[in-house]
PDB file of C-alpha atoms and ligand atoms in Angstrom:
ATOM      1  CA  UNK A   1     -20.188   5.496  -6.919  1.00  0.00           C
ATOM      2  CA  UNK A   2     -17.356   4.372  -5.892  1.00  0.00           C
ATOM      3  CA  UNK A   3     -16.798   2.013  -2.732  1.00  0.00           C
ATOM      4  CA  UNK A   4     -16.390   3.023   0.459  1.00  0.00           C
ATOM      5  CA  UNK A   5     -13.529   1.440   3.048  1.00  0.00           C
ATOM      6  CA  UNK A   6     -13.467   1.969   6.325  1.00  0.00           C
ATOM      7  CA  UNK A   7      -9.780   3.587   6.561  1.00  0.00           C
ATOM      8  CA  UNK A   8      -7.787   5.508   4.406  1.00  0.00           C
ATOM      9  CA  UNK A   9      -4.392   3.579   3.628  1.00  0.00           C
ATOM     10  CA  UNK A  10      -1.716   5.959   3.015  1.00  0.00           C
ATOM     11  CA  UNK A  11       1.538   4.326   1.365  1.00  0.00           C
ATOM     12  CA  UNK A  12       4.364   2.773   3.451  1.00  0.00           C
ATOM     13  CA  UNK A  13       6.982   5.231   3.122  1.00  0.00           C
ATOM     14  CA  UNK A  14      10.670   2.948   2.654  1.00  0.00           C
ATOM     15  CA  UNK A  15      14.211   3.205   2.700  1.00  0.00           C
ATOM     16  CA  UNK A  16      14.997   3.072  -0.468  1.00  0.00           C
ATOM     17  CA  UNK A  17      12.600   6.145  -1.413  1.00  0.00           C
ATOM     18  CA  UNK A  18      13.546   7.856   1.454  1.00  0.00           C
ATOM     19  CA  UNK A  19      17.423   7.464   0.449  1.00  0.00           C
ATOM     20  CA  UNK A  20      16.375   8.498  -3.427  1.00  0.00           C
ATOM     21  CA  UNK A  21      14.662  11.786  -2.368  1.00  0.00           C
ATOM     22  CA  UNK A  22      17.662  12.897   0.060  1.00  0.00           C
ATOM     23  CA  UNK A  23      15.904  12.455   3.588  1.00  0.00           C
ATOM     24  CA  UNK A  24      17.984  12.264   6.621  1.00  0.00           C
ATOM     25  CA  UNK A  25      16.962  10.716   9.805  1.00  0.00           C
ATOM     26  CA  UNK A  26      17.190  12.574  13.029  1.00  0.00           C
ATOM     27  CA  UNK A  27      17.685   9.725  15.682  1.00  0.00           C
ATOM     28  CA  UNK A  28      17.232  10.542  19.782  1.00  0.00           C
ATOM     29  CA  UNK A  29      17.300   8.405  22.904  1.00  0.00           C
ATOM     30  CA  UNK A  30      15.067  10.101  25.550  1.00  0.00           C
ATOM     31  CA  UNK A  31      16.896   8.562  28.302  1.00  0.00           C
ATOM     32  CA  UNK A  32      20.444  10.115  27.927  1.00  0.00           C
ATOM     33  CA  UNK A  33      19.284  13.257  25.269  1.00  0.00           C
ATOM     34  CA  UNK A  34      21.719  11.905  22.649  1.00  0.00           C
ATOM     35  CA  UNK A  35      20.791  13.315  19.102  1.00  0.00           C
ATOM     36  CA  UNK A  36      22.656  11.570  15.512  1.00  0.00           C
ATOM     37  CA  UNK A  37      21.630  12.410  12.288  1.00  0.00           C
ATOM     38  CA  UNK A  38      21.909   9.841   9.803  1.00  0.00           C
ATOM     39  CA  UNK A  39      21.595   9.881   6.065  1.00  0.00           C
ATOM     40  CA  UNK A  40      18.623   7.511   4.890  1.00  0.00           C
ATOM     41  CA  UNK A  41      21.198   5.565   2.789  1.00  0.00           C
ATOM     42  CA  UNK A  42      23.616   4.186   5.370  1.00  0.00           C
ATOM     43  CA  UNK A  43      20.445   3.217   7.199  1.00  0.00           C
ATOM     44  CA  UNK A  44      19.398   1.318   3.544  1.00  0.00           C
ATOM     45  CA  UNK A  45      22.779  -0.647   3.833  1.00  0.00           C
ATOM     46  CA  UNK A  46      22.692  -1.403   7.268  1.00  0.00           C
ATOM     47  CA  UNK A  47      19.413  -2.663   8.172  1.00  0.00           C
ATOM     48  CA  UNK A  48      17.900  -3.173   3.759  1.00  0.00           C
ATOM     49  CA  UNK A  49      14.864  -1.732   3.028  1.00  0.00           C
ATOM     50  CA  UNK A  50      12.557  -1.593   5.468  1.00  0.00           C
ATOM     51  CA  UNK A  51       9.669   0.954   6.246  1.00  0.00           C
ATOM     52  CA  UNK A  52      11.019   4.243   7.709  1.00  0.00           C
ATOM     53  CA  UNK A  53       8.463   3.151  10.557  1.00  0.00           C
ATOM     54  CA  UNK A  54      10.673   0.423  11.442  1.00  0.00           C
ATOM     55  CA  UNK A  55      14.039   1.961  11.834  1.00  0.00           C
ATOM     56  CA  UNK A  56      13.152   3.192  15.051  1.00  0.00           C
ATOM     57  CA  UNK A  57      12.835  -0.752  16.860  1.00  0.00           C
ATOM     58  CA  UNK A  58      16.025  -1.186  14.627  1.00  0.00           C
ATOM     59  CA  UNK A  59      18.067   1.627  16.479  1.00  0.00           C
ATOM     60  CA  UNK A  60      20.450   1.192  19.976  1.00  0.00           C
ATOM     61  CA  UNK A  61      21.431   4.445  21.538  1.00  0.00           C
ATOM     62  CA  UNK A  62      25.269   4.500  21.766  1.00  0.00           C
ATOM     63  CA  UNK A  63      25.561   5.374  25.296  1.00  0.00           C
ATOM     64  CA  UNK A  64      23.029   4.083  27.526  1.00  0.00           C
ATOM     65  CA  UNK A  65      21.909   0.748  25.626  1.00  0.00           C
ATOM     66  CA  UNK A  66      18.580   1.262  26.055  1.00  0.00           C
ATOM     67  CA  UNK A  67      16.261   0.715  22.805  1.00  0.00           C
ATOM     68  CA  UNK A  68      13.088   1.755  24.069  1.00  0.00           C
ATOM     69  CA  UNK A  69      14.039   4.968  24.646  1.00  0.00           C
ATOM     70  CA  UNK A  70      14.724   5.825  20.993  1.00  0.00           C
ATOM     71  CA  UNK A  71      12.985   7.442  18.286  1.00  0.00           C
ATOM     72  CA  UNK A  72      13.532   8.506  14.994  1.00  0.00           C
ATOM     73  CA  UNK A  73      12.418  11.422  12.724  1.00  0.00           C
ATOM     74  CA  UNK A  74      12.707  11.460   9.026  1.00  0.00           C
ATOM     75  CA  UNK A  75      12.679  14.696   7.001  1.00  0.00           C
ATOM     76  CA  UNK A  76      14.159  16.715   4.259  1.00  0.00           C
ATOM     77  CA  UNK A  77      16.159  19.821   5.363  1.00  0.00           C
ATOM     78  CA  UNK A  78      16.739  22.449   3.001  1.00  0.00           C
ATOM     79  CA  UNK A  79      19.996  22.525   1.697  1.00  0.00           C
ATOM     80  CA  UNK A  80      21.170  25.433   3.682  1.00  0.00           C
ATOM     81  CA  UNK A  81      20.643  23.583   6.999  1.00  0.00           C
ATOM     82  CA  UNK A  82      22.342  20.235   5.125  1.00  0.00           C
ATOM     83  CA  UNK A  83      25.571  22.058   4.770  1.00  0.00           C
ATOM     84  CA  UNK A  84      25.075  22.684   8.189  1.00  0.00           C
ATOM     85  CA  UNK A  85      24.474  19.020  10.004  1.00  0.00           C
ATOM     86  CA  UNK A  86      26.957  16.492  11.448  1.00  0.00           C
ATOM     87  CA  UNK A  87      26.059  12.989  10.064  1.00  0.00           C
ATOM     88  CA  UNK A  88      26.969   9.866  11.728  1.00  0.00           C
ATOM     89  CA  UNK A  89      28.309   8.112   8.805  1.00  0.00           C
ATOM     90  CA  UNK A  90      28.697   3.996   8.503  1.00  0.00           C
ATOM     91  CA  UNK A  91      32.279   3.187   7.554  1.00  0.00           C
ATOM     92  CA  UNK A  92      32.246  -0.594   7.157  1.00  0.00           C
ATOM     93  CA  UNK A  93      29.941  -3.501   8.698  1.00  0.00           C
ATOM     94  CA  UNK A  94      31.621  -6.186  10.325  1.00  0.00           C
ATOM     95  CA  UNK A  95      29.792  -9.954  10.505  1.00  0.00           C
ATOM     96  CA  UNK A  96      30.912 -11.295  14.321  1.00  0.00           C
ATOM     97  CA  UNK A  97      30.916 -14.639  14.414  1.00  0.00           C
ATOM     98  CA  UNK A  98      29.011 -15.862  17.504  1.00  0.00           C
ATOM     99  CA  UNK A  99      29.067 -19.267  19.068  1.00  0.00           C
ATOM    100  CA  UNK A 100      26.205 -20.453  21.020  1.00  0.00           C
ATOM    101  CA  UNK A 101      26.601 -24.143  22.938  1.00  0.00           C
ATOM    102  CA  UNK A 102      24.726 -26.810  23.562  1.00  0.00           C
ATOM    103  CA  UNK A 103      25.240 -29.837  26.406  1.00  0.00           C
ATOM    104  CA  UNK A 104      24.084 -32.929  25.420  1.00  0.00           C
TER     105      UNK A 104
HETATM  106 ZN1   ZN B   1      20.520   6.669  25.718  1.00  0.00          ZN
END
């Protein structure tokens, strides 16, 4: 017989899978009702490959600033409604260089 856990694991779904089968993620802030779509891919290159759970604490929304008003939904449209969808594509990433002081 085999053993017995006490929870069911189910697999940690990531980027880089996500990205391979073609899902896009549908990203909201509840505060100002601002909706993006986002191609799994750009989100690979932006933030590497982390769970899809994660992108959410990851994400800013654009126009209030808020981050705890965000949340993200992955899926897989069909190709019809694909055609259809604006993306929010990333052009470039920029490193800022940031100095941060000390006084003696
Ligand atoms: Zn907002």
């Amino acid at each position: 017989m085999p053993e017995q856990y006490p929870y069911r694991r189910y697999p940690v779904q990531m980027l880089s899978k996500a990205d391979e089968i073609g899902q896009v993620a549908h990203i909201s802030c509840g505060l100002c009702n601002l909706r993006r779509n986002y191609l799994a891919g750009d989100l690979l290159k932006l933030l590497g490959n982390v769970s899809i759970f994660d992108v959410e604490r990851h994400m800013r929304c654009t126009q209030c600033g808020r981050k705890d008003y965000m949340t993200v939904k992955f899926d897989l449209p069909p190709p019809g409604d694909r055609v259809k969808m604006k993306f929010r594509r990333l052009v470039e990433i920029k490193m800022v260089r940031k100095f941060i002081w000390q006084d003696d």
